[in-house]
Amino acid sequence: MTHRDADFRHQLGKFRLESLSSPPVPPPASPPSSYLLPPHLPASVTTNSTPVRSKRVSTACDFCRKRKKKCDFRYPNCSACTRAGVRCTIPPPGPQVANASVPRDQLENLQNRVRWLEEVVRHKTGIPVADRPTGSPLEGEGDPDWWYQVPGLMMTRDTTAAAAAAAASRPSTTGPTSVPPASSSPSTSSPSGVGPDLPNVGEIFRDQLEHRRPSIARPITSAPRVLRLASLEEADRVTAQYFDSMGYQYPFLQRTEFRTQLQSIYAGESVPPETHYTYHITIAIALLIGSADGIQATEFYRASQETLPLALQNEDLAAVRALLSLALYTMFATSGPSVWHVLGTALRLSMSLGLHKARTTASLVEEELAKRAFWSLYNLDRLIASTLGRPLGLADEDISVTLPREFNDDWTEAPGTSAMTIPVQVARLRRIFSRIYRYLYNNQPPPPPAEVAVTLRHFRQELDDWRRLAPVYPPALLYSTSYYDYLFATTLLLMYRPSPRNPTPDAFSIVSCGDASVQVTRSYWDSYSVGKLKWIWLTLSQIYFAGITILWCLHQNLRAIQEGQAPVWQPDDQTMRRAIQAVVVLLEEFGKRRPGVERLAETFRQQTTMIFSHLAYTPEVQQSQPPSTPAQSQPHVLVAPPVPLAPVLDDVLLVDGSGNVPVMDPQLAEQLFYSYDWFQEEMATFYTL
């Protein structure tokens, strides 16, 4: 870089000024002395004098200039002004800019670059901008997505400039190298077609990000369509179903705030678009939870989509909450966008807002609502990722924000006895759950069995401590205790079942798998018995996972018997058989409500028949072995009461009556293990997750 180029870059600040259509002309061998001097100095200064550098133009805002700090140029406020709470202003162009000396060749390069960029805009959008005044509005003209084609244009554009640059770099004895015509052959250009004369695409896109549209009040151009239930009392009853179930798991909406908004809507008052969206989508979720008419829920969902774009207009907490509500709806409905994509968008938005970082705000309420939104998102991300066998959206090491405080609806803090007691406790479990998932379900080579056993013992101690110390919420005593038990059992199932880094669990893991699976099955059967089972794909996956894990444990017993050993898992026979039948019944009921599940139920029946048939033909082996307890017995093994089902299984689950033992597939255990991956892919494909 010549001294002259360095001066000019200082004057122009952060913008890059290389030529796009012609290479820079090298300086003459003996430049005149006045060429390097500011215009206010006399020309009589000799060439032996030290050149005077032009003063660098400051592009910092007034606040950063006064503090003599570096400005990050963010729009509309830089980071320093945002932290200080002052308005970010910049000085008007001063005489030092107007009077700065600019080399002629750089001006020519700038003009060539402007002409080339104007041609790019005209070619990609069809908008002739050469004759348009600078700053003219162009909204609604041409192709709105042309900007994102710039990188492709960079890689495929004509390589003439690169050839010219190569030619210019060759030695010349006749003086400065002239620029070759546009028709010159590009035979000497670089193979990639990308030369040093290309613009800095990173700076282009960074400039777009730094000049994003600022957060503004969402306009209400026309009164949005509002659907109402029969009365405000009916709306209160329906939304109470939401807050008494989903509100305990994902508390990103506050009940009292929503109640106030509900009253405004039913009174016919004007409310912001995000309030309209939250009202409609929450009613839609509540109707689905209450097993109400799906048509009415769909109507409320469609009404919510009319105001969703305005609810997502700004990058703020309201947009995060809107995406969370949309994710909850897609979990319960058979239509709507992919919950995986919605959660990914919500996570990236929350990280751009810094919700995962510890920070303080001027308002305690604002700070707590932000925490509730983030930890609701965290809970959903862990649940969906583990169910679909996909990576977590955010690493725990990157999270520094604390858990929400346990405030009541009136913002009085009551640890252990507030409405936030349950979600805070669930978030604590999800953090343990997350570390278990990351340790066992990845593509790293399996660690030594001894290391796995030690690590699982540590995890088990954390889980036992969590369940023992978990406080309950008296107004929802039954809900909190049963929900804690269910979460505890599903976490044990995730930890002890065959996994990529622990494909051959030990005896204690087999026992824990079997008992946890029976507990999970019983939880779902209890909900089904009272008509409160949620017929969603998450429920289907947990039921199927519990069922095939029971079969896997029974297969481990069968292998032990065939090797002349005692069965590893020794549950109550009636309890185990009823759990198997519960899975069969629930899968069949799912098949009546969700297409495609009937094939899954039939596959599970066939696997069960095979297992039980072989177990029925080995009674003498079982009787010859004394009962024994696994060597690694631990004190906190789940023992579930019997599920209230028929006393015995259907005959189809035992021997077919022909006297012949069905052929046992030698790879059955491996099939059961890979059923997890198969079913995850099946669900993701069928339900467009």
XYZ file of C-alpha atoms in Angstrom:
689
model
C 0.000 0.000 0.000
C 1.406 3.441 -0.930
C 1.611 6.292 1.515
C -1.011 8.100 -0.522
C -3.481 5.212 -0.226
C -2.965 5.074 3.519
C -3.794 8.775 3.854
C -6.917 8.421 1.814
C -8.156 5.400 3.809
C -7.737 7.391 6.994
C -9.822 10.197 5.547
C -12.670 7.975 4.383
C -12.913 5.895 7.593
C -14.283 2.390 7.418
C -15.271 2.212 3.730
C -13.115 0.227 1.344
C -12.101 2.020 -1.838
C -10.381 -0.465 -4.109
C -11.328 -0.350 -7.765
C -13.812 -2.810 -9.229
C -13.247 -2.299 -12.875
C -9.635 -1.180 -13.184
C -6.483 -1.713 -11.150
C -4.921 1.157 -9.219
C -2.441 3.130 -11.248
C 1.005 3.012 -9.632
C 2.479 6.407 -8.690
C 5.002 8.111 -10.976
C 8.653 7.532 -10.294
C 9.198 11.148 -9.172
C 5.960 12.657 -7.876
C 5.882 16.437 -7.513
C 6.348 17.681 -4.013
C 3.065 19.560 -3.998
C 1.162 16.288 -4.581
C 1.786 15.160 -1.030
C 1.160 18.494 0.663
C -2.069 19.869 2.113
C -3.473 22.693 0.014
C -2.849 25.362 2.666
C 0.966 24.930 2.595
C 3.071 26.863 0.036
C 4.457 25.021 -2.925
C 7.928 26.285 -2.105
C 8.379 23.491 0.428
C 11.108 21.267 -0.967
C 10.743 17.603 -1.666
C 13.220 16.820 1.087
C 10.761 18.094 3.675
C 8.795 15.535 5.658
C 5.318 15.103 4.126
C 2.472 16.373 6.265
C -0.220 13.723 6.867
C -3.818 14.735 6.515
C -5.799 14.599 9.720
C -7.980 11.484 10.049
C -11.681 12.181 9.903
C -13.524 11.024 13.011
C -16.605 8.914 12.315
C -17.431 8.420 15.997
C -20.552 9.869 17.575
C -20.409 12.971 19.770
C -20.658 10.990 23.006
C -17.762 8.652 22.100
C -15.648 11.564 20.819
C -16.077 13.462 24.080
C -15.123 10.372 26.077
C -12.308 9.589 23.614
C -13.606 6.046 23.229
C -13.957 3.840 20.180
C -17.447 3.930 18.644
C -19.012 0.790 17.124
C -21.236 2.812 14.722
C -24.435 0.883 15.537
C -27.669 2.381 14.273
C -29.687 4.180 15.557
C -27.671 4.175 18.820
C -24.173 2.884 19.362
C -23.534 0.551 22.277
C -21.973 3.268 24.462
C -24.956 5.614 24.018
C -27.354 2.743 24.635
C -25.651 1.871 27.924
C -25.529 5.521 28.988
C -29.134 6.165 27.973
C -28.281 9.195 25.812
C -29.236 10.039 22.270
C -26.600 9.068 19.741
C -25.643 11.990 17.480
C -22.854 12.556 14.983
C -21.178 15.856 13.993
C -22.053 17.370 10.608
C -19.427 17.183 7.876
C -16.760 19.744 8.670
C -14.399 21.733 6.518
C -11.648 19.229 7.145
C -13.539 16.762 4.924
C -14.323 19.248 2.198
C -10.785 20.611 2.091
C -8.974 17.282 2.301
C -6.807 16.536 -0.712
C -7.952 13.501 -2.634
C -5.667 11.863 -5.232
C -7.102 11.958 -8.725
C -6.675 8.253 -9.417
C -8.668 7.410 -6.288
C -11.506 9.640 -7.454
C -11.481 7.867 -10.803
C -11.589 4.498 -9.062
C -14.497 5.666 -6.944
C -16.388 6.831 -10.012
C -15.782 3.505 -11.737
C -16.982 1.672 -8.666
C -20.166 3.737 -8.441
C -20.924 3.077 -12.103
C -20.400 -0.651 -11.625
C -22.649 -0.758 -8.551
C -25.353 1.158 -10.385
C -25.161 -1.419 -13.157
C -25.449 -4.224 -10.583
C -28.602 -2.653 -9.156
C -30.103 -2.159 -12.616
C -29.233 -5.695 -13.743
C -30.500 -7.458 -10.609
C -33.579 -5.347 -9.834
C -34.529 -3.662 -13.077
C -34.397 -0.246 -11.367
C -32.354 2.394 -13.247
C -30.704 4.282 -10.402
C -28.069 6.215 -12.344
C -30.413 9.185 -12.794
C -32.107 8.887 -9.412
C -31.205 11.420 -6.715
C -29.317 9.903 -3.803
C -31.720 8.761 -1.100
C -34.711 8.328 -3.422
C -37.225 5.780 -2.039
C -37.237 2.503 -3.968
C -39.751 0.504 -1.930
C -42.016 -1.676 -4.010
C -39.787 -1.572 -7.100
C -37.878 -4.411 -8.676
C -36.830 -7.649 -6.989
C -36.844 -7.250 -3.176
C -34.461 -10.206 -2.743
C -31.703 -8.989 -5.045
C -29.426 -8.090 -2.140
C -28.962 -11.722 -1.176
C -27.755 -12.549 -4.683
C -24.693 -10.330 -4.319
C -22.378 -13.151 -3.102
C -23.308 -15.297 -6.103
C -22.746 -12.333 -8.364
C -19.331 -11.817 -6.814
C -18.313 -15.391 -7.606
C -19.635 -15.502 -11.174
C -18.918 -12.012 -12.493
C -16.562 -11.414 -15.382
C -12.909 -11.930 -14.556
C -11.653 -9.109 -16.743
C -10.712 -6.977 -13.754
C -8.692 -9.830 -12.285
C -6.869 -10.231 -15.580
C -6.174 -6.528 -15.650
C -4.771 -6.675 -12.146
C -2.486 -9.515 -13.156
C -1.313 -7.600 -16.196
C -0.696 -4.510 -14.116
C 1.506 -6.439 -11.749
C 3.933 -7.463 -14.517
C 7.152 -5.393 -14.806
C 7.048 -2.613 -17.328
C 9.907 -0.538 -18.778
C 7.735 1.928 -20.635
C 6.155 3.733 -17.707
C 2.881 3.281 -15.930
C 0.779 0.335 -17.019
C -2.329 1.272 -18.935
C -5.647 -0.351 -18.173
C -6.526 -3.029 -20.744
C -9.814 -2.693 -22.567
C -12.871 -4.509 -21.320
C -12.575 -7.048 -24.116
C -9.169 -8.262 -23.041
C -8.804 -11.986 -22.662
C -9.028 -13.254 -19.083
C -6.551 -15.992 -19.703
C -4.242 -14.704 -16.997
C -6.918 -14.350 -14.343
C -7.012 -16.458 -11.240
C -8.779 -19.818 -11.555
C -11.413 -18.897 -8.992
C -12.327 -15.702 -10.741
C -12.099 -13.820 -7.448
C -9.388 -11.215 -7.326
C -8.267 -8.615 -4.828
C -10.399 -5.999 -6.581
C -13.683 -7.442 -5.336
C -15.617 -5.436 -2.752
C -15.606 -6.537 0.864
C -18.903 -8.462 0.980
C -18.550 -8.828 4.745
C -18.559 -5.048 5.099
C -21.580 -4.775 2.831
C -23.686 -7.141 4.908
C -22.357 -5.730 8.177
C -23.476 -2.298 7.031
C -26.951 -3.707 6.380
C -27.076 -5.226 9.871
C -25.824 -2.074 11.566
C -28.461 -0.018 9.801
C -31.423 -2.237 10.527
C -34.782 -0.612 11.024
C -34.990 0.511 14.660
C -37.686 -0.749 17.013
C -40.773 1.379 16.552
C -44.322 1.307 17.775
C -46.304 -1.227 15.795
C -48.782 0.673 13.637
C -52.453 -0.216 13.527
C -53.504 0.545 9.970
C -56.937 -1.029 10.350
C -58.894 -2.739 13.081
C -57.888 -6.437 13.078
C -60.452 -9.183 13.060
C -61.325 -10.337 16.577
C -62.940 -13.674 17.387
C -64.763 -13.899 20.692
C -66.173 -16.754 22.684
C -69.732 -16.638 24.010
C -68.822 -14.362 26.928
C -65.953 -13.030 28.969
C -66.699 -15.675 31.597
C -66.349 -18.398 28.966
C -63.053 -16.909 27.817
C -61.854 -16.880 31.437
C -62.764 -20.539 31.818
C -60.992 -21.572 28.617
C -57.811 -19.617 29.324
C -57.727 -21.002 32.882
C -57.149 -24.422 31.272
C -54.084 -22.974 29.582
C -52.569 -21.336 32.663
C -53.355 -24.341 34.894
C -51.388 -26.675 32.629
C -49.070 -25.052 30.091
C -48.612 -22.025 32.349
C -46.908 -24.201 34.949
C -44.499 -25.580 32.363
C -43.864 -22.528 30.166
C -44.630 -19.354 32.181
C -43.713 -16.753 29.573
C -47.213 -15.229 29.832
C -48.386 -13.693 33.091
C -51.932 -14.575 34.118
C -52.918 -11.165 35.521
C -51.522 -9.305 32.510
C -53.362 -11.618 30.128
C -56.582 -11.212 32.159
C -56.352 -7.422 31.809
C -55.824 -7.713 28.053
C -58.745 -10.123 27.828
C -61.064 -7.636 29.496
C -59.948 -4.882 27.106
C -60.622 -7.034 24.052
C -64.096 -8.089 25.205
C -64.885 -4.485 26.081
C -64.169 -3.505 22.483
C -61.146 -1.370 23.327
C -58.249 -0.816 20.938
C -55.194 -2.918 21.799
C -51.798 -3.401 20.065
C -51.459 -6.090 17.376
C -49.261 -8.294 19.575
C -52.069 -8.354 22.150
C -54.527 -9.484 19.473
C -52.099 -12.211 18.435
C -51.473 -13.431 21.993
C -55.200 -13.553 22.705
C -56.084 -15.605 19.610
C -53.171 -18.061 19.793
C -53.653 -18.642 23.546
C -57.353 -19.390 23.082
C -56.441 -21.765 20.229
C -53.960 -23.649 22.450
C -56.435 -23.766 25.341
C -59.140 -25.228 23.086
C -56.745 -27.934 21.904
C -55.709 -28.755 25.485
C -59.329 -29.042 26.547
C -60.045 -31.494 23.704
C -62.637 -29.075 22.358
C -63.825 -28.779 18.796
C -60.756 -28.643 16.588
C -62.542 -26.472 14.042
C -62.969 -23.655 16.556
C -59.316 -23.902 17.582
C -58.281 -23.680 13.930
C -60.356 -20.540 13.456
C -58.658 -18.833 16.381
C -55.268 -19.931 15.037
C -56.038 -18.433 11.622
C -57.100 -15.184 13.254
C -53.802 -15.083 15.145
C -51.840 -15.392 11.900
C -53.363 -12.159 10.629
C -51.496 -10.161 13.292
C -48.411 -12.385 13.591
C -46.310 -10.309 11.122
C -46.875 -7.178 13.192
C -46.146 -9.069 16.410
C -42.788 -10.105 14.914
C -42.015 -6.708 13.403
C -39.542 -5.663 16.100
C -36.714 -7.636 17.623
C -37.932 -7.518 21.206
C -39.353 -9.642 24.006
C -42.854 -9.470 22.530
C -41.574 -11.193 19.377
C -39.918 -13.958 21.440
C -43.168 -14.561 23.314
C -45.094 -14.648 20.048
C -42.789 -17.355 18.691
C -43.090 -19.345 21.933
C -46.882 -19.327 21.637
C -46.616 -20.450 18.024
C -44.299 -23.314 19.050
C -46.769 -24.497 21.705
C -49.584 -24.494 19.180
C -47.603 -26.553 16.674
C -46.927 -29.128 19.412
C -50.653 -29.765 19.844
C -52.008 -29.216 16.325
C -51.589 -31.368 13.247
C -51.053 -28.271 11.104
C -48.860 -25.211 11.311
C -45.157 -24.540 10.790
C -42.393 -26.852 11.940
C -41.849 -26.560 15.690
C -38.131 -27.184 15.112
C -37.873 -24.175 12.806
C -39.968 -21.962 15.067
C -37.816 -22.792 18.099
C -34.633 -22.183 16.122
C -35.869 -18.728 15.152
C -36.911 -17.950 18.723
C -33.546 -19.077 20.096
C -31.573 -16.924 17.702
C -33.773 -13.943 18.411
C -33.413 -14.406 22.174
C -29.632 -14.672 21.856
C -29.473 -11.518 19.739
C -31.378 -9.780 22.534
C -28.971 -11.196 25.111
C -31.677 -13.005 27.090
C -29.238 -15.828 27.853
C -26.780 -13.459 29.540
C -26.899 -12.078 33.055
C -27.992 -8.470 32.940
C -29.899 -5.923 34.956
C -32.706 -3.735 33.723
C -34.428 -0.684 35.081
C -37.586 -2.683 35.796
C -37.707 -5.814 37.946
C -40.875 -6.935 36.160
C -39.213 -6.580 32.754
C -36.182 -8.531 33.962
C -38.288 -11.377 35.353
C -40.507 -11.611 32.268
C -37.376 -11.866 30.111
C -36.074 -14.681 32.332
C -39.376 -16.533 32.142
C -39.388 -16.308 28.363
C -35.815 -17.547 28.049
C -36.189 -20.501 30.423
C -39.458 -21.498 28.763
C -37.564 -21.526 25.485
C -34.743 -23.505 27.089
C -37.200 -26.111 28.387
C -38.835 -26.492 24.981
C -35.512 -26.710 23.166
C -34.266 -29.531 25.410
C -37.529 -31.437 25.117
C -37.863 -31.192 21.332
C -34.164 -31.825 20.610
C -34.007 -34.981 22.747
C -37.275 -36.322 21.347
C -36.176 -35.838 17.744
C -32.560 -36.873 18.371
C -31.168 -33.512 17.268
C -28.533 -31.149 18.701
C -29.383 -28.660 21.408
C -29.943 -25.132 20.216
C -27.775 -23.431 22.842
C -24.885 -24.765 24.920
C -25.239 -24.548 28.693
C -21.778 -23.021 28.947
C -23.041 -19.953 27.076
C -25.856 -19.310 29.556
C -25.197 -16.986 32.488
C -28.686 -15.691 33.266
C -30.097 -16.951 36.556
C -33.367 -18.789 37.001
C -36.509 -16.699 37.523
C -37.402 -15.681 41.039
C -40.496 -17.224 42.555
C -42.940 -14.328 42.450
C -46.702 -14.553 42.857
C -49.029 -12.900 40.366
C -48.974 -9.735 42.509
C -45.137 -9.742 42.391
C -44.640 -10.734 46.009
C -41.802 -13.224 46.355
C -42.676 -16.554 47.987
C -40.000 -19.228 47.437
C -41.498 -22.700 47.368
C -45.097 -21.523 47.543
C -45.656 -19.383 44.449
C -46.985 -20.038 40.976
C -43.372 -20.009 39.732
C -42.333 -22.862 42.041
C -43.133 -25.571 39.495
C -41.486 -23.976 36.402
C -38.346 -23.065 38.353
C -38.053 -26.643 39.584
C -38.598 -27.941 36.049
C -35.828 -25.650 34.761
C -33.448 -27.075 37.372
C -34.207 -30.587 36.164
C -33.786 -29.601 32.509
C -30.264 -28.412 33.250
C -29.401 -31.878 34.561
C -31.309 -33.416 31.658
C -29.282 -31.310 29.216
C -25.927 -32.500 30.561
C -27.082 -36.141 30.426
C -28.193 -35.735 26.825
C -24.957 -34.070 25.741
C -22.844 -36.731 27.441
C -24.631 -39.827 26.077
C -26.079 -38.750 22.728
C -23.282 -37.572 20.447
C -20.948 -38.995 17.833
C -17.865 -39.215 20.040
C -16.348 -42.683 20.649
C -17.862 -44.506 23.650
C -15.857 -43.965 26.839
C -14.664 -46.913 28.981
C -17.538 -48.667 30.794
C -16.038 -47.753 34.160
C -16.147 -44.064 33.286
C -19.744 -44.357 32.124
C -20.757 -46.099 35.359
C -19.160 -43.400 37.507
C -20.688 -40.580 35.472
C -24.149 -42.125 35.585
C -23.884 -42.530 39.355
C -23.165 -38.812 39.676
C -26.110 -37.976 37.445
C -28.354 -40.330 39.431
C -27.375 -38.663 42.694
C -28.259 -35.265 41.241
C -31.620 -36.570 40.059
C -32.414 -38.189 43.409
C -31.518 -34.971 45.224
C -33.682 -32.986 42.835
C -36.723 -35.211 43.400
C -36.252 -35.368 47.164
C -35.874 -31.600 47.579
C -38.490 -30.541 45.015
C -41.054 -28.281 46.722
C -44.707 -28.555 45.787
C -47.176 -25.805 45.039
C -50.187 -26.295 47.374
C -52.857 -24.962 44.963
C -51.601 -27.508 42.392
C -50.434 -30.228 44.750
C -51.535 -33.191 42.648
C -50.310 -31.622 39.430
C -46.879 -30.739 40.769
C -46.174 -34.090 42.417
C -47.371 -36.207 39.485
C -45.559 -33.977 36.996
C -42.345 -34.213 39.026
C -42.632 -38.014 39.087
C -43.195 -38.125 35.357
C -40.218 -35.872 34.586
C -38.028 -37.888 36.954
C -38.977 -41.157 35.219
C -38.462 -39.805 31.681
C -35.023 -38.467 32.655
C -34.056 -41.863 34.068
C -35.243 -43.455 30.844
C -33.083 -41.073 28.809
C -30.070 -41.805 31.020
C -30.206 -45.601 31.271
C -31.563 -46.805 27.924
C -29.092 -47.844 25.195
C -27.428 -44.763 23.764
C -24.639 -44.044 21.252
C -22.024 -43.707 24.002
C -23.461 -46.447 26.222
C -24.766 -49.123 23.815
C -24.492 -51.967 26.352
C -25.869 -50.769 29.709
C -24.991 -52.710 32.855
C -27.378 -54.648 35.085
C -28.379 -51.669 37.209
C -29.140 -49.638 34.086
C -31.383 -52.436 32.803
C -33.320 -52.519 36.089
C -33.648 -48.727 36.127
C -34.781 -48.689 32.491
C -37.507 -51.232 33.117
C -38.860 -49.595 36.272
C -38.763 -46.090 34.767
C -40.560 -47.290 31.637
C -43.349 -48.840 33.705
C -43.690 -45.567 35.637
C -43.908 -43.513 32.424
C -46.527 -45.872 31.011
C -48.566 -45.690 34.202
C -48.486 -41.860 34.158
C -49.915 -41.766 30.658
C -52.478 -44.459 31.462
C -53.682 -42.483 34.475
C -54.205 -39.437 32.262
C -55.979 -41.564 29.658
C -58.280 -43.097 32.284
C -59.598 -39.674 33.339
C -59.793 -38.317 29.781
C -56.859 -35.888 30.095
C -54.298 -37.510 27.797
C -52.921 -35.064 25.225
C -52.934 -36.788 21.833
C -49.819 -35.072 20.536
C -46.684 -36.451 18.923
C -44.630 -35.846 22.093
C -46.990 -38.128 24.037
C -46.809 -40.715 21.271
C -43.009 -40.703 21.316
C -42.771 -41.107 25.098
C -45.283 -43.974 25.114
C -43.499 -45.771 22.293
C -40.055 -45.208 23.851
C -41.288 -46.603 27.178
C -42.824 -49.632 25.449
C -39.795 -50.652 23.413
C -37.564 -50.106 26.465
C -39.664 -52.618 28.416
C -39.254 -55.069 25.536
C -35.520 -54.433 25.485
C -35.276 -55.173 29.219
C -37.269 -58.397 28.729
C -34.920 -59.364 25.927
C -31.985 -58.897 28.291
C -33.763 -61.282 30.695
C -34.204 -63.794 27.884
C -30.520 -63.666 27.014
C -29.577 -64.191 30.658
C -31.903 -67.219 30.915
C -30.501 -68.737 27.732
C -27.001 -68.353 29.210
C -28.088 -70.161 32.388
C -28.237 -67.026 34.554
C -31.001 -65.390 36.553
C -33.062 -62.661 34.865
C -31.546 -59.235 35.355
C -34.831 -57.357 35.706
C -37.354 -58.982 38.031
C -40.478 -56.791 38.120
C -43.874 -57.773 39.372
C -45.129 -59.919 36.498
C -48.674 -58.572 36.511
C -47.509 -54.953 36.659
C -45.113 -55.476 33.772
C -47.713 -57.234 31.605
C -50.290 -54.548 32.266
C -47.762 -51.899 31.271
C -47.203 -53.704 27.966
C -50.942 -53.912 27.351
C -51.320 -50.231 28.250
C -48.808 -49.342 25.527
C -50.698 -51.479 23.009
C -54.044 -49.887 23.881
C -52.665 -46.346 23.782
C -50.932 -46.903 20.445
C -54.197 -48.250 19.016
C -56.065 -45.220 20.335
C -53.450 -42.982 18.760
C -54.001 -44.783 15.477
C -57.671 -43.711 15.573
C -56.697 -40.061 15.943
C -53.419 -39.755 14.066
C -52.959 -41.423 10.686
C -49.946 -43.690 10.332
C -49.732 -44.778 13.981
C -51.662 -48.006 13.358
C -48.582 -49.401 11.581
C -46.516 -48.507 14.634
C -48.978 -50.311 16.920
C -48.839 -53.429 14.758
C -45.040 -53.452 14.802
C -45.028 -53.166 18.570
C -47.501 -56.056 18.868
C -45.303 -58.289 16.721
C -42.197 -57.499 18.769
C -44.112 -58.133 21.994
C -45.488 -61.469 20.759
C -42.003 -62.640 19.869
C -40.551 -61.723 23.268
C -43.366 -63.212 25.348
C -43.542 -66.390 23.288
C -39.903 -67.167 23.968
C -40.245 -66.275 27.625
C -43.249 -68.643 27.877
C -41.173 -71.549 26.524
C -38.357 -71.156 29.028
C -40.142 -71.685 32.383
C -37.928 -74.547 33.444
C -34.837 -72.403 33.068
C -36.380 -69.643 35.187
C -37.411 -72.109 37.917
C -33.952 -73.652 38.079
C -32.314 -70.332 38.974
C -32.649 -68.823 42.464
C -33.803 -65.214 42.513
C -30.987 -62.734 42.837
C -30.526 -58.998 43.071
C -28.220 -57.129 40.688
C -24.784 -56.544 42.139
C -25.010 -52.783 41.726
C -28.265 -52.393 43.595
C -29.095 -48.794 44.459
C -31.654 -47.489 46.968
C -33.809 -45.310 44.696
C -35.325 -47.839 42.271
C -38.821 -46.954 41.115
C -41.610 -49.355 42.107
C -44.903 -48.479 40.433
C -48.327 -49.699 41.641
C -50.314 -51.825 39.178
C -51.981 -50.077 36.303
C -55.767 -50.705 36.452
C -56.056 -52.862 33.357
C -57.299 -56.346 32.563
C -55.710 -59.046 34.782
C -53.858 -60.737 31.903
C -52.699 -59.813 28.458
C -54.527 -60.695 25.290
C -53.660 -64.133 23.926
C -52.039 -62.559 20.902
C -49.251 -61.346 23.146
C -48.432 -64.885 24.269
C -48.301 -68.097 22.230
C -50.410 -68.369 19.099
C -51.822 -71.774 20.188
C -50.153 -73.810 17.454
C -47.499 -75.175 19.783
C -44.724 -73.674 17.663
C -42.412 -71.039 18.997
C -42.227 -68.005 16.667
C -38.868 -67.531 15.013
C -36.773 -65.099 17.046
C -34.848 -62.578 15.013
C -31.251 -62.726 16.333
C -30.962 -58.974 15.775
C -34.074 -58.150 17.807
C -32.168 -56.325 20.541
C -30.397 -54.205 17.955
C -33.725 -53.518 16.250
C -35.212 -52.329 19.515
C -32.201 -50.109 20.105
C -32.400 -48.556 16.643
C -36.158 -48.140 16.998
C -35.393 -44.904 18.805
C -33.634 -43.417 15.796
C -36.158 -44.879 13.372
C -39.122 -43.492 15.243
C -37.518 -40.075 15.650
C -37.015 -39.832 11.893
C -40.498 -41.234 11.272
C -42.128 -38.575 13.423
C -40.037 -35.750 12.056
C -40.936 -36.731 8.491
C -44.612 -37.497 8.985
C -45.432 -34.539 11.196
C -43.061 -32.172 9.320
C -41.077 -31.438 12.465
